[in-house]
Tab-separated table of C-alpha atoms and ligand atoms in Angstrom:
chain	number	residue	atom	x	y	z
A	1	MET	CA	104.007	105.017	115.398
A	2	ASN	CA	102.534	104.990	112.411
A	3	TYR	CA	101.091	101.658	109.857
A	4	PRO	CA	102.953	101.936	106.807
A	5	ASN	CA	101.008	103.825	103.975
A	6	SER	CA	98.556	101.234	102.399
A	7	TRP	CA	94.615	100.987	101.671
A	8	TYR	CA	94.482	98.979	104.545
A	9	ALA	CA	95.823	101.690	106.677
A	10	ASN	CA	94.071	104.232	105.058
A	11	THR	CA	90.625	102.372	105.942
A	12	LEU	CA	90.824	101.552	109.712
A	13	ASN	CA	88.287	100.554	111.569
A	14	GLU	CA	89.698	102.642	114.715
A	15	HIS	CA	93.194	103.879	115.600
A	16	GLY	CA	93.689	103.139	119.149
A	17	ILE	CA	96.781	102.665	120.594
A	18	ARG	CA	98.322	100.634	122.843
A	19	THR	CA	101.457	102.102	125.322
A	20	ALA	CA	104.345	100.303	126.102
A	21	PHE	CA	104.828	97.587	128.701
A	22	VAL	CA	106.488	98.671	132.044
A	23	GLY	CA	106.957	97.133	135.281
A	24	SER	CA	106.577	93.156	135.953
A	25	ARG	CA	102.898	90.751	135.574
A	26	LYS	CA	101.930	87.433	136.509
A	27	THR	CA	100.871	85.677	133.769
A	28	ASP	CA	99.788	81.919	132.353
A	29	VAL	CA	100.141	82.703	128.927
A	30	VAL	CA	102.594	85.061	127.364
A	31	VAL	CA	102.406	85.642	123.509
A	32	ILE	CA	105.113	87.179	121.290
A	33	GLY	CA	103.817	88.735	118.523
A	34	ALA	CA	100.623	90.242	117.546
A	35	GLY	CA	99.720	88.753	114.870
A	36	LEU	CA	97.369	86.091	113.184
A	37	ALA	CA	99.391	83.418	114.877
A	38	GLY	CA	100.157	85.125	117.980
A	39	LEU	CA	96.562	86.596	118.542
A	40	THR	CA	94.591	83.719	117.836
A	41	THR	CA	96.527	82.111	120.563
A	42	ALA	CA	95.920	84.264	122.606
A	43	LEU	CA	92.174	84.484	122.183
A	44	GLU	CA	91.952	80.199	122.760
A	45	CYS	CA	94.204	80.662	125.809
A	46	LEU	CA	91.497	83.070	127.137
A	47	ARG	CA	88.952	81.015	125.948
A	48	ALA	CA	90.015	77.776	127.671
A	49	GLY	CA	90.318	79.987	131.052
A	50	LYS	CA	94.462	81.394	130.866
A	51	THR	CA	95.502	84.392	131.918
A	52	VAL	CA	97.384	86.188	128.701
A	53	THR	CA	99.782	88.848	128.005
A	54	VAL	CA	100.667	89.507	124.738
A	55	LEU	CA	103.750	91.677	123.700
A	56	GLU	CA	103.899	93.336	120.287
A	57	GLY	CA	107.404	95.338	119.852
A	58	LYS	CA	105.818	97.506	117.358
A	59	ARG	CA	101.752	97.533	116.484
A	60	VAL	CA	99.195	95.015	116.657
A	61	GLY	CA	98.789	93.665	112.362
A	62	TRP	CA	102.837	95.371	112.163
A	63	GLY	CA	103.928	92.361	110.308
A	64	ALA	CA	102.704	90.134	107.350
A	65	SER	CA	99.055	90.162	109.418
A	66	GLY	CA	98.240	93.251	108.391
A	67	ARG	CA	99.361	93.500	104.931
A	68	ASN	CA	98.545	90.660	103.098
A	69	GLY	CA	96.337	90.016	100.466
A	70	GLY	CA	93.286	89.290	102.617
A	71	PHE	CA	92.892	85.931	100.765
A	72	VAL	CA	91.270	83.319	103.051
A	73	MET	CA	90.934	79.817	101.850
A	74	ALA	CA	91.590	76.219	102.096
A	75	GLY	CA	95.194	74.807	101.051
A	76	PHE	CA	98.508	74.932	101.143
A	77	ALA	CA	101.611	76.972	99.164
A	78	GLU	CA	102.320	73.639	97.786
A	79	GLU	CA	100.332	72.077	95.557
A	80	VAL	CA	97.996	69.081	96.560
A	81	GLY	CA	99.970	66.872	94.153
A	82	ASN	CA	103.023	67.250	96.011
A	83	LEU	CA	101.979	67.353	99.461
A	84	VAL	CA	100.226	63.511	99.030
A	85	LYS	CA	104.111	62.612	97.525
A	86	SER	CA	105.745	64.365	101.102
A	87	VAL	CA	103.259	62.978	103.266
A	88	GLY	CA	101.070	60.400	101.369
A	89	LEU	CA	97.354	60.629	100.981
A	90	GLU	CA	95.991	59.887	104.102
A	91	LYS	CA	97.873	62.491	105.953
A	92	ALA	CA	97.351	65.107	103.002
A	93	LYS	CA	93.253	65.006	102.895
A	94	THR	CA	93.995	64.898	107.071
A	95	LEU	CA	96.002	68.146	106.516
A	96	TYR	CA	93.804	69.755	103.434
A	97	GLY	CA	91.083	69.471	106.239
A	98	TYR	CA	92.329	71.238	108.740
A	99	SER	CA	93.341	74.149	106.128
A	100	ARG	CA	89.321	74.282	105.882
A	101	MET	CA	88.972	73.852	109.654
A	102	GLY	CA	91.020	77.346	109.607
A	103	VAL	CA	88.712	78.948	107.368
A	104	GLU	CA	85.592	78.859	108.852
A	105	TYR	CA	87.241	79.587	111.994
A	106	VAL	CA	87.904	82.369	110.630
A	107	ARG	CA	84.487	83.169	109.240
A	108	GLU	CA	83.046	82.377	112.508
A	109	GLN	CA	85.130	84.841	114.207
A	110	ILE	CA	84.549	87.234	111.841
A	111	MET	CA	80.879	86.530	112.004
A	112	SER	CA	80.666	87.125	115.781
A	113	LEU	CA	83.742	89.949	115.791
A	114	ASP	CA	82.541	92.099	113.008
A	115	PRO	CA	80.701	90.925	109.591
A	116	GLY	CA	81.850	93.920	108.258
A	117	LEU	CA	85.093	92.797	107.601
A	118	MET	CA	84.029	90.514	105.335
A	119	MET	CA	84.732	91.636	101.620
A	120	GLY	CA	83.865	89.071	99.446
A	121	ASN	CA	82.754	85.675	98.902
A	122	GLY	CA	84.378	83.159	96.945
A	123	VAL	CA	88.073	82.700	95.654
A	124	LEU	CA	89.139	82.572	92.375
A	125	GLY	CA	93.086	80.950	91.635
A	126	VAL	CA	93.802	81.615	87.433
A	127	SER	CA	96.282	80.133	84.911
A	128	ARG	CA	98.977	82.140	83.261
A	129	TYR	CA	99.363	79.861	80.421
A	130	LEU	CA	97.032	76.623	79.387
A	131	ALA	CA	97.472	74.458	82.327
A	132	THR	CA	94.301	72.456	81.700
A	133	ALA	CA	95.497	69.265	82.964
A	134	GLU	CA	96.911	70.527	86.412
A	135	PHE	CA	94.018	72.500	86.763
A	136	GLU	CA	91.886	68.848	86.763
A	137	HIS	CA	93.969	67.244	88.730
A	138	GLU	CA	93.876	69.470	91.304
A	139	CYS	CA	90.159	69.737	90.753
A	140	GLY	CA	89.746	66.274	90.619
A	141	PHE	CA	91.141	65.225	94.121
A	142	LEU	CA	89.824	68.433	95.998
A	143	ARG	CA	86.356	66.893	94.955
A	144	ASN	CA	87.440	63.558	95.357
A	145	TYR	CA	89.350	63.008	97.905
A	146	CYS	CA	88.423	66.152	100.046
A	147	ASN	CA	84.654	66.120	99.066
A	148	HIS	CA	85.522	70.185	98.393
A	149	ALA	CA	83.278	71.097	95.931
A	150	VAL	CA	85.583	73.665	93.846
A	151	GLU	CA	84.522	74.476	90.517
A	152	ARG	CA	87.315	74.237	87.497
A	153	TRP	CA	86.492	76.711	85.087
A	154	GLU	CA	87.619	76.193	81.281
A	155	PRO	CA	89.403	79.269	80.199
A	156	GLU	CA	86.421	80.817	78.419
A	157	LYS	CA	84.930	81.386	81.034
A	158	THR	CA	88.064	82.875	83.306
A	159	ARG	CA	88.686	85.323	80.617
A	160	SER	CA	84.686	86.503	80.065
A	161	VAL	CA	84.199	87.190	84.197
A	162	LEU	CA	87.649	88.336	84.426
A	163	LYS	CA	87.088	90.295	81.714
A	164	SER	CA	90.744	90.027	80.543
A	165	GLN	CA	92.446	87.903	77.627
A	166	CYS	CA	95.555	87.172	80.449
A	167	TYR	CA	94.647	84.380	81.799
A	168	PHE	CA	93.714	80.917	80.969
A	169	ASP	CA	92.110	78.097	83.564
A	170	GLY	CA	90.796	78.883	86.929
A	171	LEU	CA	89.857	76.870	89.746
A	172	TYR	CA	87.072	78.324	91.848
A	173	ASP	CA	86.559	77.796	95.721
A	174	PRO	CA	82.880	78.921	96.687
A	175	GLU	CA	83.693	78.066	100.294
A	176	GLY	CA	86.755	80.637	99.947
A	177	PHE	CA	86.234	84.779	100.685
A	178	HIS	CA	88.458	87.759	101.107
A	179	ILE	CA	88.602	90.425	104.150
A	180	HIS	CA	90.070	93.244	105.464
A	181	PRO	CA	93.039	91.825	107.224
A	182	LEU	CA	94.451	94.687	109.267
A	183	ASN	CA	90.814	95.422	110.571
A	184	TYR	CA	90.527	91.706	111.194
A	185	VAL	CA	94.013	91.625	113.324
A	186	ARG	CA	92.608	94.709	115.403
A	187	ALA	CA	89.162	93.125	115.792
A	188	LEU	CA	91.076	90.136	117.223
A	189	ALA	CA	93.270	92.494	119.663
A	190	LEU	CA	90.234	94.262	120.878
A	191	GLU	CA	88.596	91.051	121.736
A	192	VAL	CA	91.498	89.597	123.773
A	193	GLU	CA	91.551	93.155	125.312
A	194	ARG	CA	87.553	92.667	126.087
A	195	LEU	CA	88.196	88.947	127.523
A	196	GLY	CA	91.393	90.208	129.630
A	197	GLY	CA	94.251	89.565	127.746
A	198	LYS	CA	96.738	92.460	128.647
A	199	ASP	CA	98.361	94.456	125.116
A	200	PRO	CA	101.173	96.003	127.227
B	301	FAD	C1	102.633	89.972	100.512
B	301	FAD	C2	102.310	88.807	101.772
B	301	FAD	C3	100.551	88.958	100.906
B	301	FAD	C4	100.058	87.468	101.734
B	301	FAD	N1	98.571	87.124	101.501
B	301	FAD	C5	98.176	86.088	102.299
B	301	FAD	C6	97.009	85.654	101.806
B	301	FAD	O1	96.053	86.517	101.082
B	301	FAD	N2	96.100	85.191	103.035
B	301	FAD	C7	97.039	84.261	103.652
B	301	FAD	O2	96.182	83.719	104.100
B	301	FAD	N3	98.392	84.752	103.955
B	301	FAD	C8	98.921	85.228	103.236
B	301	FAD	N4	100.117	85.986	103.335
B	301	FAD	C9	101.014	84.915	104.516
B	301	FAD	C10	99.912	85.279	105.763
B	301	FAD	O3	100.335	86.960	105.897
B	301	FAD	C11	100.935	85.282	107.538
B	301	FAD	O4	101.371	83.758	107.038
B	301	FAD	C12	100.788	85.233	108.386
B	301	FAD	O5	100.004	86.952	108.505
B	301	FAD	C13	101.809	85.247	109.802
B	301	FAD	O6	101.385	85.438	110.869
B	301	FAD	P1	102.130	85.931	111.843
B	301	FAD	O7	101.066	85.871	113.026
B	301	FAD	O8	102.863	84.486	112.335
B	301	FAD	O9	103.134	87.004	111.542
B	301	FAD	P2	103.301	88.325	111.874
B	301	FAD	O10	101.924	89.114	111.187
B	301	FAD	O11	104.652	88.635	111.226
B	301	FAD	O12	103.224	89.246	113.258
B	301	FAD	C14	104.727	88.761	114.054
B	301	FAD	C15	104.615	89.885	115.206
B	301	FAD	O13	104.884	89.962	115.735
B	301	FAD	C16	105.949	90.869	116.398
B	301	FAD	N5	107.418	91.122	116.921
B	301	FAD	C17	107.771	90.228	116.414
B	301	FAD	N6	109.210	90.079	116.788
B	301	FAD	C18	108.748	90.426	118.166
B	301	FAD	C19	109.423	90.679	119.215
B	301	FAD	N7	110.853	90.180	119.423
B	301	FAD	N8	108.985	91.343	120.121
B	301	FAD	C20	107.511	91.657	120.130
B	301	FAD	N9	107.063	91.607	118.786
B	301	FAD	C21	107.577	90.728	117.967
B	301	FAD	C22	106.028	91.555	115.180
B	301	FAD	O14	105.948	92.874	115.267
B	301	FAD	C23	104.519	91.530	114.014
B	301	FAD	O15	103.199	92.359	114.655
B	301	FAD	C24	100.806	86.987	102.851
B	301	FAD	C25	101.991	87.038	103.452
B	301	FAD	C26	102.393	88.083	102.685
B	301	FAD	C27	103.880	88.398	102.696
C-alpha cells in the first residue's frame, strides 16, 4: 500500500514494507497504531525493558503523524489565557512545562536517530489582523510565568522577514523547530525494531 501522494511521501529516506501479522505472540505490551503516540510509547516501553508488539492497520505514519505540518513547538491548540481559565495558573504553568519537555524529547530522538530530519530552527506564529494586545499578553505570560524566551515581533518586522504585507504581529519561538514528520515516524519505527519491538 503506497502512502497518499505528498511531498513527504516523495522524499522518504527508506521504503521498507512490513508484512501482515499471522499467528500468535506473547508480549508485555501491545501498541495499536504506528503513529507518533504509538511508536513513542513503544520506544519508551522497550527502553524500560518491556517486550512490545506494534500493530498497524495500514503503514507506519499513515495517519496524521506522517502528514502533518512538521512543526514542533511548546504549547497547546488552546490559547494560554484560556488554559489558565480552565485549570488555574499553577497547573497551566506545569502543563506548559510538560509541552516544552515534549519538544526537547523530539529534538533528542532526532539528534540520536537522524539529525537530517531537522528541517529548520525557530517557529514564528503570526496574525492575519492587528492583534498586538493578544500577542503582548501571550508573550508576557510565556516570558514571565513560564520562563520561555519567546519574542514578540512588531508588524514591520514580521512583514519584512516574511516579505509579505498579509501578516501583522508575530510571536517567535526560538526553541521550536521543523521536521520531516513521515521520515521521523519511520525513524522511530526502525528504532523500535532495532530494540526488538515487533511490527507484524
Ligand atoms: C493537517 C494536520 C496538521 C498538523 N500539524 C501539526 C504540526 O505541525 N505539529 C504538531 O505537533 N502536530 C500537528 N498535527 C497533529 C498531529 O499530527 C497529531 O496530533 C498526531 O500525529 C497524532 O498522532 P497519533 O499517533 O495519536 O495518531 P495517528 O498519527 O493518526 O496514528 C494512528 C495510527 O493508528 C492506525 N490505526 C488506527 N486504528 C487502527 C486499528 N484498529 N488497528 C491498527 N491500526 C490502527 C492508523 O492507521 C494510524 O497509522 C497536525 C494534524 C493535522 C491533521
